[in-house]
Every structure is written in C-alpha cells, then in structure tokens.
Coordinates of C-alpha atoms in Angstrom, one line a residue:
X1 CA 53.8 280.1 163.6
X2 CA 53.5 281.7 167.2
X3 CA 52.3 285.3 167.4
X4 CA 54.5 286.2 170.1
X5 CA 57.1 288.9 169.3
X6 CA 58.9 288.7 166.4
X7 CA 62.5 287.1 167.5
X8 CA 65.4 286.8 165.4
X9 CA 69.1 285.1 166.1
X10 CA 71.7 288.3 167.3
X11 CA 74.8 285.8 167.6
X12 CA 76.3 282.3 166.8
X13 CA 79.0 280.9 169.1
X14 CA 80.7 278.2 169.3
X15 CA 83.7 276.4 171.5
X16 CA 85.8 274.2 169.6
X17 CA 87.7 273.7 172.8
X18 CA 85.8 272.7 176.0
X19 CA 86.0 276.0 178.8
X20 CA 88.0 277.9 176.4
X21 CA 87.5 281.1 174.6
X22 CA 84.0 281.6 172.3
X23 CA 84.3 282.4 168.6
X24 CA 81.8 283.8 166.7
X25 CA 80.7 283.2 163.4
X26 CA 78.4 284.8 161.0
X27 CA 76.7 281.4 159.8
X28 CA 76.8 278.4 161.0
X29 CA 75.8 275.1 158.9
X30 CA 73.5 272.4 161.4
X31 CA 73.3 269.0 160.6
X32 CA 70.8 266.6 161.8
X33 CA 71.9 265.4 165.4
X34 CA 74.7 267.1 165.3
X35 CA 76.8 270.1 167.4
X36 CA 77.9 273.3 165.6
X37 CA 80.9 272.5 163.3
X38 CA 83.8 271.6 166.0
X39 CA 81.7 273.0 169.2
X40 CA 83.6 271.3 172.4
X41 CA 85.1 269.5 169.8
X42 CA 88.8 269.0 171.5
X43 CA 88.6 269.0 176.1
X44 CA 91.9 269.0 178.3
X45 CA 91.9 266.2 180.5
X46 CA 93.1 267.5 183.9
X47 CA 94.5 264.5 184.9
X48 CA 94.0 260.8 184.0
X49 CA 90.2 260.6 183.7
X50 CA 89.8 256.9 181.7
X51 CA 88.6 258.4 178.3
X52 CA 88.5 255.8 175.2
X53 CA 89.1 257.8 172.5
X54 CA 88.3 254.5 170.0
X55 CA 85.3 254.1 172.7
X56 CA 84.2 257.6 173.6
X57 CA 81.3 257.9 176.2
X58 CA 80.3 261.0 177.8
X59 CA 82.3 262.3 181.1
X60 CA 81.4 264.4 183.3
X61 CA 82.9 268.4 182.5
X62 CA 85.2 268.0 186.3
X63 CA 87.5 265.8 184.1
X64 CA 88.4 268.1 182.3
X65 CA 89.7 272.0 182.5
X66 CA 86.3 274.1 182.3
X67 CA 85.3 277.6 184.0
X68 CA 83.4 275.9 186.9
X69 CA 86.4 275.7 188.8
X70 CA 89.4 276.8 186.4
X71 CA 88.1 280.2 186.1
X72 CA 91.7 281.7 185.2
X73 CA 90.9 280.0 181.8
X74 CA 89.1 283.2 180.8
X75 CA 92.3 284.8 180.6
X76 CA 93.4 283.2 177.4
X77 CA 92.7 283.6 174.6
X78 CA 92.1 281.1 172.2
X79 CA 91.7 280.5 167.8
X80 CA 91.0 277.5 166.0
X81 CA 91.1 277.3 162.6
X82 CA 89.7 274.8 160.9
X83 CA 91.1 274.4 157.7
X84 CA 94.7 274.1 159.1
X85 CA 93.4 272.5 162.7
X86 CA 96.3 274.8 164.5
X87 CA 95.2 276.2 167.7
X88 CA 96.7 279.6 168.9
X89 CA 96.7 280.2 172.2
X90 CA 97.5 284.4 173.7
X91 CA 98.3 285.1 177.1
X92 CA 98.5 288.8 177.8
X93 CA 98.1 289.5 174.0
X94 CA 100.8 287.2 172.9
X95 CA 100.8 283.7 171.6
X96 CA 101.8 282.0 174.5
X97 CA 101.4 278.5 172.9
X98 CA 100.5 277.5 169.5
X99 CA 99.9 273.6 167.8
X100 CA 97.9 271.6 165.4
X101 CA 95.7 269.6 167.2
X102 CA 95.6 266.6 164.1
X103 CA 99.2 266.0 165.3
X104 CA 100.8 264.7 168.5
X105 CA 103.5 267.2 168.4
X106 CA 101.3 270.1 167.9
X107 CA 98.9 268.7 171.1
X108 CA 102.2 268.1 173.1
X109 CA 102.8 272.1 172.5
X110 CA 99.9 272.9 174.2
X111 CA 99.5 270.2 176.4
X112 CA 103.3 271.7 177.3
X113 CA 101.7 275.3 177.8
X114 CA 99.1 274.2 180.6
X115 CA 101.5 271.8 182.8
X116 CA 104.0 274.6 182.8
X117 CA 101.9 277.9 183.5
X118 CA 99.3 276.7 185.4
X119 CA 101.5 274.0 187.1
X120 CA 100.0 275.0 191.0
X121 CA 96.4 274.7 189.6
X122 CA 95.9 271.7 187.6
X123 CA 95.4 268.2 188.8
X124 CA 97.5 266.5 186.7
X125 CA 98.7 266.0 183.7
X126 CA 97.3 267.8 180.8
X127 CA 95.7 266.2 177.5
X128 CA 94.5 267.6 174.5
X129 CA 91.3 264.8 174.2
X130 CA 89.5 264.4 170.8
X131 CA 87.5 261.6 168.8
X132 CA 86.2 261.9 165.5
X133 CA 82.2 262.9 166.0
X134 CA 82.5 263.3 169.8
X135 CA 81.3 266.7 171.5
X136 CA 82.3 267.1 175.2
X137 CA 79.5 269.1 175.7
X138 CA 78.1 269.4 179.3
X139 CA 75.3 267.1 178.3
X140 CA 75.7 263.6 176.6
X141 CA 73.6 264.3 173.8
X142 CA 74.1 266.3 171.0
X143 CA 72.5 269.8 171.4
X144 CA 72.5 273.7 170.2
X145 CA 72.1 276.0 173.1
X146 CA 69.8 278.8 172.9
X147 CA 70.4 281.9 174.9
X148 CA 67.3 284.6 175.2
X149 CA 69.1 287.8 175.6
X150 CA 65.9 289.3 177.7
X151 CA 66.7 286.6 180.4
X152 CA 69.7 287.8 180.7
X153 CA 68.8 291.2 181.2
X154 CA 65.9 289.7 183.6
X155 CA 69.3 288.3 185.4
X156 CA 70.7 291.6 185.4
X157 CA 68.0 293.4 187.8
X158 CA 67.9 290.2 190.1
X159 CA 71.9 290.0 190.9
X160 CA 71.9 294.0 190.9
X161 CA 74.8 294.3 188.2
X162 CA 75.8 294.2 184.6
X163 CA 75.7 290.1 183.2
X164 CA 77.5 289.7 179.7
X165 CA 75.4 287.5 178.1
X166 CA 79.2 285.4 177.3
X167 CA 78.9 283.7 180.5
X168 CA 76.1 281.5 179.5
X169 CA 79.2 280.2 176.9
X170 CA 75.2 279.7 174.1
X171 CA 75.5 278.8 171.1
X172 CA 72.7 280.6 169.8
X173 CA 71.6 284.7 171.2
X174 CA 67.9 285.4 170.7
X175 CA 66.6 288.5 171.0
X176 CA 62.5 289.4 170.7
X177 CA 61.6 287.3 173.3
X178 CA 60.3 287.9 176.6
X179 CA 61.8 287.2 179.4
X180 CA 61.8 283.6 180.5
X181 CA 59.9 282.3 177.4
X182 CA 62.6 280.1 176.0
X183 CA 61.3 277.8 179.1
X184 CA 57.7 277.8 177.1
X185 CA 59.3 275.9 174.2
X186 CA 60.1 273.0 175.7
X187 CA 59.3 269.7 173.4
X188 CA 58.2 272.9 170.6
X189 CA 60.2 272.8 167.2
X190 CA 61.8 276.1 166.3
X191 CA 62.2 276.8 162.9
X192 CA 65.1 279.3 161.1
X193 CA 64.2 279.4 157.6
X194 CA 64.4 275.8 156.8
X195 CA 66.3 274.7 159.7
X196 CA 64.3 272.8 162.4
X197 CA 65.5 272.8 166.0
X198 CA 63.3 270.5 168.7
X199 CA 63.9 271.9 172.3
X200 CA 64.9 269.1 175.0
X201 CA 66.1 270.8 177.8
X202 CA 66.4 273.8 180.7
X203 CA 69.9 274.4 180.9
X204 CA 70.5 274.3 184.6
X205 CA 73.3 276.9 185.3
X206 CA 76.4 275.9 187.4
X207 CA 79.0 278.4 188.7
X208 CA 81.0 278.7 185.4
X209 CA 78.6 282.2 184.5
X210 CA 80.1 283.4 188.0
X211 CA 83.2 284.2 185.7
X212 CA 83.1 287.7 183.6
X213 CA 84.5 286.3 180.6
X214 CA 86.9 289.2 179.8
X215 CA 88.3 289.9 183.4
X216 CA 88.3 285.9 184.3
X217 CA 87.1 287.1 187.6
X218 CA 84.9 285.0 189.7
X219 CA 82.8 288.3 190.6
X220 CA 79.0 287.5 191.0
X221 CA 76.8 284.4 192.1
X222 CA 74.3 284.1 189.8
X223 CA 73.1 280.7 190.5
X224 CA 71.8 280.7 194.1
X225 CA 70.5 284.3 193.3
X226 CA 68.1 282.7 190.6
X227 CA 67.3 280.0 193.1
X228 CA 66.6 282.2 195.8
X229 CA 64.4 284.6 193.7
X230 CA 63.0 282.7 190.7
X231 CA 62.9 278.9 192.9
X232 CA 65.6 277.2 190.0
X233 CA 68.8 278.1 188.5
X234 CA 68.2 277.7 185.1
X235 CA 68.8 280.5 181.9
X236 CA 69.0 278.9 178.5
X237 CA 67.5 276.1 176.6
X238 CA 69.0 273.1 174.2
X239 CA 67.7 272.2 171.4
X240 CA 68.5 269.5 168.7
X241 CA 68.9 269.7 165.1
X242 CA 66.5 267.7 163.3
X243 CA 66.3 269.3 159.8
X244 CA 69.6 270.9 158.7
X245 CA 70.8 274.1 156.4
X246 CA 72.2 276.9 157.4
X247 CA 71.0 279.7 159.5
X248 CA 73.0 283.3 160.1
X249 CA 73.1 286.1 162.6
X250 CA 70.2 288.1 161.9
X251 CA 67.9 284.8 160.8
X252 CA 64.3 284.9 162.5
X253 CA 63.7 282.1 165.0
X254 CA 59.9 281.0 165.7
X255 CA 58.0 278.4 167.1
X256 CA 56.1 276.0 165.4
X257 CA 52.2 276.0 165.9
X258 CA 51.5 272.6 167.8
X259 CA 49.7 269.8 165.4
X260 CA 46.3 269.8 166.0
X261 CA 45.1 266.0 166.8

C-alpha cells in the first residue's frame, strides 16, 4: 500500500433518481461493474428524447431533468425506498407528490407532479425512464465517483466562499488526502478492505456544482474559476468496481502499490 496519509471513506451517496436529491447510506454493497444499489437508477425525460427502454443506450444528461440547467430541482426533496419502490417527493416540507415507480400509475403521479408545477420550465412532457440494469449516469459506463474532501476545500480558497462538498452530487467522500491527489490515481486500484475499485476517469465538472444544494440557488461559478486558476475544470475521480463486498462510512481507502515488472 501507498504511504501517503492515511485516508478513510467520511460518506456514501447515492441518487436513485437522476438530478434529484442525494441519500446517504451507512454501507453500501458494490458489485463487479456495477453502480451503487439504484444510483441514477430512474431519469425524467424532459421531453421526447428516443430512449429504448428494451434497448437502452446511454443519452446524453440534457435529456433529461438534471441540475445543469433545472437548478430549482434542488428544492425538492426526494426518498426512495427500495423495498416498497415508492418515491416521495416534498416541496416546502410536504409531500407534494408521492408513487411507486414499479407501476405506471405510481410514475403517472409523479410524472403528474413535474408537468403541473414546473409547467413554464420544462420542455415537454415528463417521463419517469427506467430499465432493469441501466444507470443514467453522466458517463456511459458504469462507475463509483470519488470525492476528495481536501479538493473541495482547495475549491473553497480559489472561488473565495464556502463549497458544500453536495454539489459534486460523489458517491464516495474521502478524507486524508491531499489536495488534488485523487488525479494521482488514475489507472491505480483502490482497495477498501476487500473491495477493489480501478480509477478510469477525471470527472470534468459542468455547471450543476454552481447550485448550493440546500438553497437550489445558482450562486457561484466554480467551473471557469478552476479553469482560470488551475488550467482544467475537473474535481473528482470514477472509479469501477472490480472486486465486490461491502465497504461503510468510516472504511479506509488506499492505493494499491504498482506491480513491479
């Protein structure tokens, strides 16, 4: 193992529907090639985008409702529950909409919600999209996302305010790290306990983390802040899963040594 700083995994996140609110867990179970249980499991087409559900192929997230542009979606507040598949949906601290998602009446009832509140700022008509095994994730393949809470703080002196680390919408919150050394791991294999993660990918940021997620204001520019300071506009890392088990909140996260040839 590396003899950096000691690391360890402070939070576990995931989005069971695309742009909408984070829930956190305690432990998480990862499979081989494979999202977070239900992470962007279920998106809301914003008007007719040409998705196969018996074909699914990756789309691009402005087919969808997702903080880039819909930032007022950080104003609701969403549960899924996965034993029952019922999705409640609050709006000023009161469900506002509420439907089982395994059902076409209980996807109508939210579908309902959207065209009806947010009739001015939607495309078209809403649909709650799913297929078994599908993640509409901002990337076509299958990934964790790793956020290194130092980053964010490195984030916080460059833009000149508080950043809650929630508008990187990770699935993962390291801290131990340095700042910026989650981009030293690229093609390394992080290991939690048993679990083995290969890193893939810079996340490249997009205006989404310009949304606080508990105001749903659009109140910073972090993107072209990083670009002008740092040259890119990237915070995060993905990383697939290619030997499962579970991990928890608290778990210590390394990198493997490199094989020696």
């Amino acid at each position: 193992m590396d003899a950096t700083s000691p690391a360890r995994i402070t939070g576990i996140y995931r989005y069971p529907i695309k742009g909408l609110t984070p829930e956190q867990l305690g432990r998480a179970e990862l499979k081989p090639g494979q999202t977070l249980l239900a992470d962007r499991r279920y998106a809301i087409e914003n008007g007719p985008s040409g998705f196969d559900p018996a074909e699914p192929k990756w789309m691009p997230k402005l087919h969808f409702l997702m903080l880039m542009r819909d930032e007022w979606l950080a104003g609701l507040r969403t549960h899924f529950d996965d034993e029952s598949q019922v999705l409640s949906l609050r709006q000023n601290g009161e469900i506002a909409a509420q439907g089982n998602l395994a059902t076409a009446e209980g996807r109508q009832a939210i579908e309902n919600f959207f065209a009806t509140a947010f009739a001015g700022q939607i495309k078209g008509p809403p649909k709650v999209l799913e297929s078994p095994g599908h993640s509409f994730s901002d990337v076509a393949r299958k990934v964790v996302s790793i956020i290194n809470l130092a980053s964010v703080r490195a984030i916080e002196d460059i833009v000149g305010a508080p950043v809650h680390p929630l508008r990187f919408r990770g699935n993962l919150y390291v801290e131990g790290w340095p700042a910026w050394h989650e981009f030293d791991l690229l093609d390394r294999t992080l290991a939690v306990g048993d679990v083995r993660l290969k890193v893939v990918k810079r996340i490249v940021r997009c205006a989404a983390i310009n949304v606080d997620p508990d105001t749903g204001q659009r109140d910073l520019a972090i993107p072209p802040a990083l670009q002008r300071r740092l040259g890119h506009a990237d915070c995060g890392i993905y990383a697939e899963v290619i030997t499962g088990g579970t991990i928890s909140a608290g778990d210590a996260i390394a990198a493997e040594q490199a094989a020696l040839l």
